[in-house]
Amino acid sequence: MKPYRLGVTLFILSSLLTLHPSVLSAAEPAEKQPNILFIMVDDLGKEWISSYGSETIKTPNIDALAAGGMKFNNAYSMPSCTSSRTMLLTGQYPWRNGYVSHWDVPRWGVGYFDWKKKENTTFARLMKDQGYATCAAGKWQINDFRIEPHAMKKHGFDDWAMWTGAETGVKASDKRFIEPYINTPEGSKVYTGKFGSDVYTDCLISFMTRHKEQPMCLYYPMPLVHRPWVATPDHPNAKNRNEKHVAMVHYVDKMVGKLIKSLDDLGIRERTIVIFTTDNGTTGGKVGFTAIRNGVEVPGAKGELTEAGVCAPFIINCPGTVPAGVETDALTDFSDLLPTFVELGGGKVPEDLTIDGTSIASVIQGKKQDSEREWIMSIGGGAGKIVEGRVVGAKVFGERVVRDKQYKVWVSEKKEITHLYDLKKDPWEKANLLDSELAEHKAAIQKFQAVVDSLPDKDASPFYEPRAANAWDVKENVKKPKAK
């Protein structure tokens, strides 16, 4: 073959290889698929974030995310730990997946988040299908790692450093902060002389360092600032409950800053979408915390369906991808996270997987100004109960709230709308407009009634498979009938 023909042949072969779909599919992900770092703080309302108007504390690293990205005003979590976690993992509302109440699986022994059921497919498994490396660090609480040491792997995580939750019979497992009891692929152990938040954060940074050349999906459900309240390494002299709570909020902000600096140091900041939120409002009740937000005293409302209990801080940041300095009233809730992650990764949710959420990827990327949601919902609160060896929701039909950008309704256990609030005029939900004769109020009730009517009369229970009893299983409290 003459030299010029050989050159032309090589050029054509090179061009064909460059354009061949199989070659493109192998090369594109590293360039086009963004990393996702999802940070979810435990028990912290907007009133403790200065970019949301807190006058009690400064959170400069979180505020920098908001200033350089997008801050949502209307993002719903659930009012308690378990329901928020299962909802964001599966894209399903609690009434569908059964986690309508809170329970700590390792402590109760009965029941667990079963990866064998398609309905419990997590965003991590779907992201792995798209070529993502996945890691989780922080608080899990919905599986007992003594029953299944590799539950995290089966839920789709390549690596993890998790506080599983307090394990009945294992005293060391109570600790998540000072000398924490943490599970990794190597097993569970006490990290003597360590502060939990440092261990969790360092795990994520180590994972990012090892996998920075490929797309990553990172899940950080922070154990901070949940009780027990402790002095932190930065504020070792914090003594009373309030001082410790403040110190823990400062440490949250510090960990956010540490992660962002690591993204910069690794050279992956501009292709990492960072999402910051919380699982529910701040601890309330007799031991609760109060902060000043925009001149209003806001008591902690964890476990409540008020806006302070379920309307979470929600900030998204990625230089060059997420528009900077944007404040949006777009509606979203935790069911949207699974489809959003999948779309950001360039994929589609499987057609045979039932979810309730709608992707907000186009809003995050600045392609659209509003989400497709016409309403968002929050449900779940209080502890579950044991019935015939199964953990179930505390109520047949759990109380819930549904809202749009202006109006919000409360729905009772009888599946009846009991309250209507105009959140634009009455953000603290003081004036019930249920009996109003105004046309706009009647129209709002009619709209939400259609949503309520579409819901089943009975909330689902979690999926179970029979298993051998464990010594630590919680026994049923069977009350004997009173003698007549």
Short mmCIF file of C-alpha atoms in Angstrom, two decimals:
data_model
loop_
_atom_site.label_atom_id
_atom_site.label_comp_id
_atom_site.label_asym_id
_atom_site.label_seq_id
_atom_site.Cartn_x
_atom_site.Cartn_y
_atom_site.Cartn_z
CA MET A 1 0.00 0.00 0.00
CA LYS A 2 1.30 3.42 -0.92
CA PRO A 3 2.13 5.78 1.97
CA TYR A 4 -0.59 8.31 1.16
CA ARG A 5 -3.26 5.56 0.99
CA LEU A 6 -2.08 4.18 4.32
CA GLY A 7 -2.39 7.65 5.84
CA VAL A 8 -5.90 8.14 4.49
CA THR A 9 -6.94 4.69 5.75
CA LEU A 10 -5.61 5.39 9.24
CA PHE A 11 -7.37 8.77 9.29
CA ILE A 12 -10.70 7.16 8.32
CA LEU A 13 -10.31 4.40 10.91
CA SER A 14 -9.44 6.99 13.53
CA SER A 15 -12.50 9.05 12.62
CA LEU A 16 -14.79 6.03 12.75
CA LEU A 17 -13.48 5.05 16.16
CA THR A 18 -13.96 8.57 17.39
CA LEU A 19 -17.56 8.67 16.22
CA HIS A 20 -18.58 5.11 17.14
CA PRO A 21 -21.34 5.13 19.78
CA SER A 22 -19.61 2.51 21.93
CA VAL A 23 -16.54 4.68 22.13
CA LEU A 24 -18.62 7.76 22.90
CA SER A 25 -20.52 6.00 25.67
CA ALA A 26 -17.25 5.05 27.33
CA ALA A 27 -15.68 8.49 27.04
CA GLU A 28 -18.54 10.87 27.74
CA PRO A 29 -19.48 10.12 31.37
CA ALA A 30 -16.24 11.41 32.92
CA GLU A 31 -16.66 14.69 31.04
CA LYS A 32 -20.41 15.23 31.19
CA GLN A 33 -21.72 13.51 34.30
CA PRO A 34 -21.50 15.83 37.31
CA ASN A 35 -20.60 14.67 40.79
CA ILE A 36 -23.39 14.97 43.35
CA LEU A 37 -22.68 15.71 47.01
CA PHE A 38 -25.89 15.58 49.06
CA ILE A 39 -25.54 16.91 52.62
CA MET A 40 -28.46 16.47 55.02
CA VAL A 41 -28.18 17.76 58.59
CA ASP A 42 -30.13 16.06 61.39
CA ASP A 43 -32.70 18.20 63.24
CA LEU A 44 -32.05 21.76 62.08
CA GLY A 45 -34.60 24.31 60.90
CA LYS A 46 -34.14 27.40 58.75
CA GLU A 47 -34.04 29.58 61.84
CA TRP A 48 -30.48 28.36 62.50
CA ILE A 49 -29.12 29.24 59.04
CA SER A 50 -28.08 32.89 58.65
CA SER A 51 -28.72 32.96 54.88
CA TYR A 52 -32.34 32.12 55.76
CA GLY A 53 -32.56 35.06 58.15
CA SER A 54 -31.18 33.66 61.40
CA GLU A 55 -30.16 36.42 63.78
CA THR A 56 -28.96 33.95 66.43
CA ILE A 57 -25.95 32.47 64.67
CA LYS A 58 -23.68 32.89 61.65
CA THR A 59 -23.15 30.03 59.20
CA PRO A 60 -20.65 31.52 56.69
CA ASN A 61 -19.81 28.36 54.73
CA ILE A 62 -23.45 27.44 54.21
CA ASP A 63 -24.20 31.08 53.37
CA ALA A 64 -21.46 31.04 50.72
CA LEU A 65 -23.21 28.11 49.03
CA ALA A 66 -26.44 30.12 48.95
CA ALA A 67 -24.75 33.29 47.67
CA GLY A 68 -22.99 31.40 44.90
CA GLY A 69 -25.92 29.15 44.04
CA MET A 70 -29.65 28.65 44.41
CA LYS A 71 -31.69 28.96 47.59
CA PHE A 72 -35.13 27.33 47.71
CA ASN A 73 -37.89 28.76 49.90
CA ASN A 74 -40.45 26.00 49.40
CA ALA A 75 -38.69 22.65 49.89
CA TYR A 76 -40.37 20.01 52.06
CA SER A 77 -38.73 17.32 54.14
CA MET A 78 -40.68 15.02 56.41
CA PRO A 79 -41.14 15.89 60.11
CA SER A 80 -39.06 12.97 61.44
CA CYS A 81 -35.85 11.05 60.74
CA THR A 82 -36.98 7.73 59.29
CA SER A 83 -39.59 9.04 56.89
CA SER A 84 -37.26 11.68 55.45
CA ARG A 85 -34.53 9.12 54.82
CA THR A 86 -36.63 6.47 53.16
CA MET A 87 -38.43 9.07 51.06
CA LEU A 88 -35.29 10.61 49.60
CA LEU A 89 -33.70 7.20 49.04
CA THR A 90 -36.71 5.75 47.18
CA GLY A 91 -38.48 8.76 45.65
CA GLN A 92 -41.71 7.57 47.31
CA TYR A 93 -43.98 9.25 49.82
CA PRO A 94 -44.14 7.49 53.21
CA TRP A 95 -47.77 6.47 52.70
CA ARG A 96 -46.51 4.36 49.79
CA ASN A 97 -43.29 2.85 51.17
CA GLY A 98 -44.69 2.33 54.67
CA TYR A 99 -42.21 4.41 56.67
CA VAL A 100 -44.87 6.82 57.90
CA SER A 101 -43.59 6.94 61.47
CA HIS A 102 -40.20 7.00 63.11
CA TRP A 103 -38.42 3.97 64.49
CA ASP A 104 -34.77 3.13 65.09
CA VAL A 105 -34.42 -0.31 63.49
CA PRO A 106 -31.30 -1.49 65.39
CA ARG A 107 -32.91 -0.56 68.71
CA TRP A 108 -36.26 -2.16 67.93
CA GLY A 109 -34.89 -5.22 66.18
CA VAL A 110 -38.11 -5.82 64.25
CA GLY A 111 -38.19 -4.82 60.61
CA TYR A 112 -35.65 -3.24 58.30
CA PHE A 113 -35.30 -1.39 55.01
CA ASP A 114 -35.42 -4.37 52.63
CA TRP A 115 -33.22 -3.98 49.53
CA LYS A 116 -34.74 -7.13 47.95
CA LYS A 117 -37.97 -5.29 47.13
CA LYS A 118 -38.04 -3.28 43.93
CA GLU A 119 -40.11 -0.65 45.73
CA ASN A 120 -37.11 0.05 47.98
CA THR A 121 -34.71 0.71 45.11
CA THR A 122 -32.43 3.56 46.16
CA PHE A 123 -30.97 6.41 44.15
CA ALA A 124 -27.53 4.88 44.88
CA ARG A 125 -28.36 1.71 42.97
CA LEU A 126 -29.66 3.70 40.01
CA MET A 127 -26.60 5.95 39.99
CA LYS A 128 -24.30 2.92 40.04
CA ASP A 129 -26.13 1.68 36.94
CA GLN A 130 -25.05 4.94 35.29
CA GLY A 131 -21.41 4.42 36.12
CA TYR A 132 -21.23 6.43 39.35
CA ALA A 133 -19.00 5.58 42.28
CA THR A 134 -21.15 5.83 45.40
CA CYS A 135 -20.33 6.54 49.03
CA ALA A 136 -22.34 7.27 52.18
CA ALA A 137 -21.22 8.56 55.56
CA GLY A 138 -23.14 9.58 58.66
CA LYS A 139 -26.40 8.29 60.11
CA TRP A 140 -28.30 5.33 58.60
CA GLN A 141 -30.66 3.90 61.26
CA ILE A 142 -32.93 1.95 58.88
CA ASN A 143 -31.05 -1.37 58.82
CA ASP A 144 -29.42 -3.42 61.55
CA PHE A 145 -25.89 -4.23 60.39
CA ARG A 146 -25.75 -7.18 62.80
CA ILE A 147 -28.44 -8.86 60.72
CA GLU A 148 -26.90 -7.86 57.39
CA PRO A 149 -23.33 -6.50 57.64
CA HIS A 150 -23.36 -5.44 53.99
CA ALA A 151 -26.77 -3.79 53.85
CA MET A 152 -25.14 -0.59 52.59
CA LYS A 153 -23.55 -2.38 49.65
CA LYS A 154 -26.85 -4.04 48.81
CA HIS A 155 -28.52 -0.64 48.84
CA GLY A 156 -25.99 0.52 46.24
CA PHE A 157 -23.08 2.09 48.11
CA ASP A 158 -19.51 1.15 47.21
CA ASP A 159 -18.09 2.51 50.45
CA TRP A 160 -19.48 3.85 53.69
CA ALA A 161 -18.79 4.98 57.25
CA MET A 162 -22.14 4.84 59.02
CA TRP A 163 -23.49 5.14 62.51
CA THR A 164 -26.16 2.47 62.23
CA GLY A 165 -28.24 3.69 65.16
CA ALA A 166 -28.23 2.52 68.76
CA GLU A 167 -28.08 -1.28 68.79
CA THR A 168 -29.96 -2.92 71.65
CA GLY A 169 -27.44 -4.78 73.83
CA VAL A 170 -24.40 -2.94 72.43
CA LYS A 171 -23.69 -0.04 74.78
CA ALA A 172 -20.91 1.39 72.63
CA SER A 173 -23.33 1.83 69.73
CA ASP A 174 -25.15 4.65 71.51
CA LYS A 175 -22.34 7.02 70.58
CA ARG A 176 -22.32 8.85 67.27
CA PHE A 177 -20.15 11.86 68.22
CA ILE A 178 -17.50 11.36 70.93
CA GLU A 179 -15.64 8.07 70.33
CA PRO A 180 -18.32 6.99 67.86
CA TYR A 181 -19.34 3.46 66.97
CA ILE A 182 -19.11 3.35 63.18
CA ASN A 183 -19.68 0.64 60.59
CA THR A 184 -17.51 0.40 57.45
CA PRO A 185 -17.01 -2.42 54.92
CA GLU A 186 -14.53 -3.85 57.45
CA GLY A 187 -17.15 -4.02 60.22
CA SER A 188 -18.18 -1.98 63.29
CA LYS A 189 -15.83 -0.54 65.89
CA VAL A 190 -15.31 2.33 68.33
CA TYR A 191 -13.14 5.16 67.01
CA THR A 192 -11.26 5.96 70.20
CA GLY A 193 -10.20 9.58 70.58
CA LYS A 194 -12.14 10.67 67.48
CA PHE A 195 -15.08 13.01 66.96
CA GLY A 196 -17.68 11.37 64.76
CA SER A 197 -18.18 14.24 62.33
CA ASP A 198 -14.48 14.24 61.51
CA VAL A 199 -14.56 10.51 60.76
CA TYR A 200 -17.59 10.80 58.47
CA THR A 201 -16.26 13.84 56.61
CA ASP A 202 -12.78 12.34 56.20
CA CYS A 203 -14.34 9.18 54.77
CA LEU A 204 -16.01 11.22 52.03
CA ILE A 205 -12.85 13.18 51.31
CA SER A 206 -10.81 9.98 51.06
CA PHE A 207 -13.38 8.49 48.70
CA MET A 208 -13.37 11.63 46.53
CA THR A 209 -9.59 11.55 46.38
CA ARG A 210 -9.57 7.94 45.18
CA HIS A 211 -12.41 8.37 42.66
CA LYS A 212 -11.99 11.93 41.42
CA GLU A 213 -11.49 10.78 37.82
CA GLN A 214 -14.97 9.24 37.66
CA PRO A 215 -18.45 10.56 38.45
CA MET A 216 -19.39 10.25 42.12
CA CYS A 217 -22.66 10.30 44.06
CA LEU A 218 -21.98 11.10 47.71
CA TYR A 219 -24.60 10.89 50.47
CA TYR A 220 -23.85 12.63 53.77
CA PRO A 221 -26.71 12.33 56.29
CA MET A 222 -24.91 14.17 59.10
CA PRO A 223 -25.58 12.94 62.66
CA LEU A 224 -25.19 16.56 63.82
CA VAL A 225 -27.13 18.27 65.48
CA HIS A 226 -29.32 15.52 66.94
CA ARG A 227 -29.24 14.79 70.66
CA PRO A 228 -27.26 13.90 72.74
CA TRP A 229 -25.86 17.42 72.75
CA VAL A 230 -22.11 17.45 73.19
CA ALA A 231 -19.22 19.88 73.31
CA THR A 232 -17.31 19.85 70.02
CA PRO A 233 -13.54 19.90 69.47
CA ASP A 234 -13.81 23.60 68.56
CA HIS A 235 -15.90 24.47 71.64
CA PRO A 236 -14.76 22.03 74.34
CA ASN A 237 -15.98 24.30 77.14
CA ALA A 238 -19.61 24.34 76.01
CA LYS A 239 -21.50 23.35 79.15
CA ASN A 240 -25.26 23.63 79.03
CA ARG A 241 -27.62 22.24 76.42
CA ASN A 242 -27.98 25.48 74.49
CA GLU A 243 -24.22 26.14 74.33
CA LYS A 244 -23.66 22.63 73.03
CA HIS A 245 -26.39 22.98 70.42
CA VAL A 246 -24.84 26.22 69.15
CA ALA A 247 -21.40 24.58 69.09
CA MET A 248 -22.79 21.68 67.05
CA VAL A 249 -24.38 24.04 64.51
CA HIS A 250 -21.02 25.78 64.13
CA TYR A 251 -19.42 22.38 63.53
CA VAL A 252 -21.96 21.62 60.80
CA ASP A 253 -20.87 24.80 59.06
CA LYS A 254 -17.22 23.88 59.54
CA MET A 255 -17.75 20.44 57.94
CA VAL A 256 -19.47 22.07 54.96
CA GLY A 257 -16.48 24.37 54.55
CA LYS A 258 -14.04 21.47 54.83
CA LEU A 259 -15.82 19.53 52.10
CA ILE A 260 -15.95 22.52 49.74
CA LYS A 261 -12.23 23.17 50.26
CA SER A 262 -11.52 19.52 49.45
CA LEU A 263 -13.49 19.81 46.21
CA ASP A 264 -11.35 22.84 45.32
CA ASP A 265 -8.12 21.08 46.26
CA LEU A 266 -9.04 18.05 44.16
CA GLY A 267 -9.89 20.24 41.17
CA ILE A 268 -13.47 18.95 40.93
CA ARG A 269 -15.40 21.87 42.41
CA GLU A 270 -16.84 23.05 39.10
CA ARG A 271 -18.25 19.63 38.24
CA THR A 272 -19.72 18.86 41.65
CA ILE A 273 -23.32 19.77 42.42
CA VAL A 274 -23.57 20.35 46.18
CA ILE A 275 -26.99 20.11 47.83
CA PHE A 276 -27.42 21.22 51.44
CA THR A 277 -30.60 20.52 53.41
CA THR A 278 -31.93 19.08 56.69
CA ASP A 279 -34.18 16.13 57.51
CA ASN A 280 -36.69 18.07 59.65
CA GLY A 281 -37.00 21.02 61.99
CA THR A 282 -35.00 21.76 65.13
CA THR A 283 -35.59 19.83 68.34
CA GLY A 284 -38.66 21.22 70.10
CA GLY A 285 -40.72 20.47 73.15
CA LYS A 286 -39.46 20.87 76.70
CA VAL A 287 -35.83 20.48 75.65
CA GLY A 288 -36.16 22.46 72.43
CA PHE A 289 -34.22 25.37 71.02
CA THR A 290 -35.48 28.76 69.95
CA ALA A 291 -33.81 31.08 67.46
CA ILE A 292 -34.62 34.49 66.03
CA ARG A 293 -35.36 34.47 62.32
CA ASN A 294 -36.14 37.72 60.53
CA GLY A 295 -37.13 39.28 63.84
CA VAL A 296 -39.46 36.44 64.87
CA GLU A 297 -38.79 34.00 67.69
CA VAL A 298 -39.02 30.49 66.21
CA PRO A 299 -39.26 27.49 68.58
CA GLY A 300 -37.95 24.15 67.38
CA ALA A 301 -40.64 22.14 65.60
CA LYS A 302 -39.21 18.70 64.94
CA GLY A 303 -42.03 16.17 64.58
CA GLU A 304 -44.57 18.88 63.76
CA LEU A 305 -46.23 19.62 60.43
CA THR A 306 -45.87 23.38 60.73
CA GLU A 307 -43.58 25.11 58.24
CA ALA A 308 -40.89 25.30 60.91
CA GLY A 309 -41.05 21.51 61.16
CA VAL A 310 -41.06 20.51 57.49
CA CYS A 311 -40.09 23.43 55.23
CA ALA A 312 -36.37 22.77 55.13
CA PRO A 313 -33.39 24.89 54.15
CA PHE A 314 -32.49 23.72 50.65
CA ILE A 315 -29.44 25.13 48.87
CA ILE A 316 -27.83 23.97 45.62
CA ASN A 317 -24.45 25.12 44.34
CA CYS A 318 -22.16 24.30 41.43
CA PRO A 319 -20.10 27.06 39.77
CA GLY A 320 -20.85 27.22 36.07
CA THR A 321 -23.80 24.82 36.28
CA VAL A 322 -26.13 26.23 38.94
CA PRO A 323 -26.91 29.95 38.51
CA ALA A 324 -25.48 32.08 41.31
CA GLY A 325 -27.43 34.34 43.65
CA VAL A 326 -30.83 32.85 42.83
CA GLU A 327 -33.68 32.66 45.35
CA THR A 328 -36.59 30.58 44.12
CA ASP A 329 -40.13 29.80 45.25
CA ALA A 330 -40.20 26.65 43.10
CA LEU A 331 -41.94 23.77 44.86
CA THR A 332 -39.98 20.62 45.66
CA ASP A 333 -39.88 17.88 48.28
CA PHE A 334 -37.65 14.94 49.12
CA SER A 335 -39.45 12.61 46.70
CA ASP A 336 -37.91 14.68 43.88
CA LEU A 337 -34.32 13.82 44.79
CA LEU A 338 -34.12 10.35 43.21
CA PRO A 339 -35.37 11.40 39.75
CA THR A 340 -33.30 14.59 39.96
CA PHE A 341 -30.07 12.69 40.62
CA VAL A 342 -30.83 10.23 37.82
CA GLU A 343 -31.50 13.01 35.30
CA LEU A 344 -28.41 14.96 36.33
CA GLY A 345 -26.44 11.78 35.67
CA GLY A 346 -27.88 11.55 32.17
CA GLY A 347 -30.25 8.65 32.80
CA LYS A 348 -33.94 7.91 33.18
CA VAL A 349 -35.88 6.32 36.01
CA PRO A 350 -36.88 2.77 35.01
CA GLU A 351 -40.43 2.67 33.70
CA ASP A 352 -41.36 -0.19 36.01
CA LEU A 353 -40.25 1.68 39.15
CA THR A 354 -43.06 3.59 40.86
CA ILE A 355 -42.00 6.93 42.34
CA ASP A 356 -43.85 10.05 43.43
CA GLY A 357 -41.17 12.63 42.73
CA THR A 358 -40.49 14.82 39.71
CA SER A 359 -37.00 15.85 38.63
CA ILE A 360 -35.96 19.46 39.26
CA ALA A 361 -32.71 19.09 37.27
CA SER A 362 -33.75 21.73 34.74
CA VAL A 363 -34.41 24.22 37.56
CA ILE A 364 -31.04 23.48 39.14
CA GLN A 365 -29.29 24.00 35.80
CA GLY A 366 -31.11 27.28 35.15
CA LYS A 367 -32.92 25.93 32.11
CA LYS A 368 -36.32 26.50 33.72
CA GLN A 369 -37.49 29.06 36.23
CA ASP A 370 -39.99 26.82 37.98
CA SER A 371 -40.56 23.16 38.85
CA GLU A 372 -43.41 21.07 37.49
CA ARG A 373 -44.87 20.57 40.96
CA GLU A 374 -48.35 21.92 41.64
CA TRP A 375 -48.18 20.82 45.27
CA ILE A 376 -45.84 19.21 47.80
CA MET A 377 -46.63 16.99 50.79
CA SER A 378 -45.26 16.08 54.19
CA ILE A 379 -46.35 13.17 56.35
CA GLY A 380 -44.93 11.16 59.21
CA GLY A 381 -44.22 11.83 62.83
CA GLY A 382 -44.13 10.15 66.21
CA ALA A 383 -43.03 6.58 66.85
CA GLY A 384 -44.26 3.48 65.08
CA LYS A 385 -45.79 0.54 66.91
CA ILE A 386 -45.42 -3.24 66.86
CA VAL A 387 -48.39 -5.29 65.69
CA GLU A 388 -48.09 -9.07 65.32
CA GLY A 389 -44.32 -8.86 65.15
CA ARG A 390 -44.29 -6.08 62.55
CA VAL A 391 -43.52 -2.42 62.89
CA VAL A 392 -46.32 -0.35 61.38
CA GLY A 393 -47.35 3.27 61.32
CA ALA A 394 -48.89 4.69 64.44
CA LYS A 395 -52.12 5.49 62.58
CA VAL A 396 -54.18 3.96 59.77
CA PHE A 397 -54.07 7.24 57.85
CA GLY A 398 -51.40 9.57 59.14
CA GLU A 399 -52.01 13.28 59.51
CA ARG A 400 -50.34 15.23 56.71
CA VAL A 401 -50.04 18.63 55.08
CA VAL A 402 -50.24 19.63 51.42
CA ARG A 403 -49.33 23.05 50.04
CA ASP A 404 -48.61 25.06 46.93
CA LYS A 405 -46.81 28.41 46.72
CA GLN A 406 -49.57 30.25 48.58
CA TYR A 407 -51.97 27.92 50.37
CA LYS A 408 -51.55 25.01 52.75
CA VAL A 409 -54.04 22.50 54.12
CA TRP A 410 -53.86 20.14 57.08
CA VAL A 411 -55.43 16.72 56.58
CA SER A 412 -56.62 14.76 59.62
CA GLU A 413 -56.46 11.05 60.48
CA LYS A 414 -60.03 10.88 59.18
CA LYS A 415 -58.77 12.00 55.77
CA GLU A 416 -60.53 15.33 56.10
CA ILE A 417 -59.15 18.81 55.46
CA THR A 418 -59.26 20.63 58.80
CA HIS A 419 -57.21 23.80 58.20
CA LEU A 420 -56.45 26.17 55.34
CA TYR A 421 -53.72 28.81 55.60
CA ASP A 422 -52.58 31.56 53.26
CA LEU A 423 -48.83 31.27 53.77
CA LYS A 424 -48.05 34.49 51.91
CA LYS A 425 -50.12 36.53 54.36
CA ASP A 426 -49.88 34.18 57.35
CA PRO A 427 -46.53 32.27 57.27
CA TRP A 428 -46.87 31.21 60.91
CA GLU A 429 -50.27 29.55 60.33
CA LYS A 430 -52.39 31.50 62.80
CA ALA A 431 -55.63 32.16 60.87
CA ASN A 432 -57.60 29.10 59.74
CA LEU A 433 -59.50 30.02 56.56
CA LEU A 434 -61.41 26.75 56.25
CA ASP A 435 -64.82 28.42 56.68
CA SER A 436 -64.02 31.41 54.47
CA GLU A 437 -66.58 32.29 51.81
CA LEU A 438 -64.03 33.91 49.51
CA ALA A 439 -63.88 32.30 46.07
CA GLU A 440 -60.09 31.95 46.08
CA HIS A 441 -60.19 30.10 49.40
CA LYS A 442 -62.90 27.73 48.19
CA ALA A 443 -60.90 27.12 45.01
CA ALA A 444 -57.81 26.27 47.05
CA ILE A 445 -59.74 23.77 49.17
CA GLN A 446 -61.23 22.21 46.05
CA LYS A 447 -57.75 21.83 44.54
CA PHE A 448 -56.32 20.16 47.62
CA GLN A 449 -59.41 18.00 48.13
CA ALA A 450 -58.68 16.40 44.76
CA VAL A 451 -55.19 15.53 46.02
CA VAL A 452 -56.58 14.05 49.23
CA ASP A 453 -59.17 12.02 47.32
CA SER A 454 -56.40 10.49 45.21
CA LEU A 455 -54.67 9.03 48.27
CA PRO A 456 -55.42 5.54 49.62
CA ASP A 457 -57.52 5.32 52.78
CA LYS A 458 -54.81 3.31 54.53
CA ASP A 459 -51.09 4.00 54.69
CA ALA A 460 -48.84 1.14 53.60
CA SER A 461 -46.66 -0.83 56.01
CA PRO A 462 -42.99 -1.58 55.26
CA PHE A 463 -42.16 -4.72 53.30
CA TYR A 464 -41.11 -7.63 55.49
CA GLU A 465 -39.77 -11.11 55.01
CA PRO A 466 -39.84 -13.66 57.83
CA ARG A 467 -36.54 -14.12 59.66
CA ALA A 468 -35.30 -15.80 62.80
CA ALA A 469 -35.87 -13.88 66.01
CA ASN A 470 -32.94 -12.08 67.60
CA ALA A 471 -32.23 -11.75 71.29
CA TRP A 472 -32.57 -8.00 71.07
CA ASP A 473 -35.96 -7.92 69.33
CA VAL A 474 -38.50 -5.69 71.03
CA LYS A 475 -41.33 -7.74 72.47
CA GLU A 476 -44.94 -6.81 71.97
CA ASN A 477 -46.71 -5.24 74.89
CA VAL A 478 -49.93 -7.20 74.92
CA LYS A 479 -52.44 -5.77 77.37
CA LYS A 480 -54.82 -8.20 79.03
CA PRO A 481 -58.50 -7.26 78.77
CA LYS A 482 -60.01 -5.82 81.92
CA ALA A 483 -62.25 -8.17 83.88
CA LYS A 484 -65.92 -7.34 83.55
#
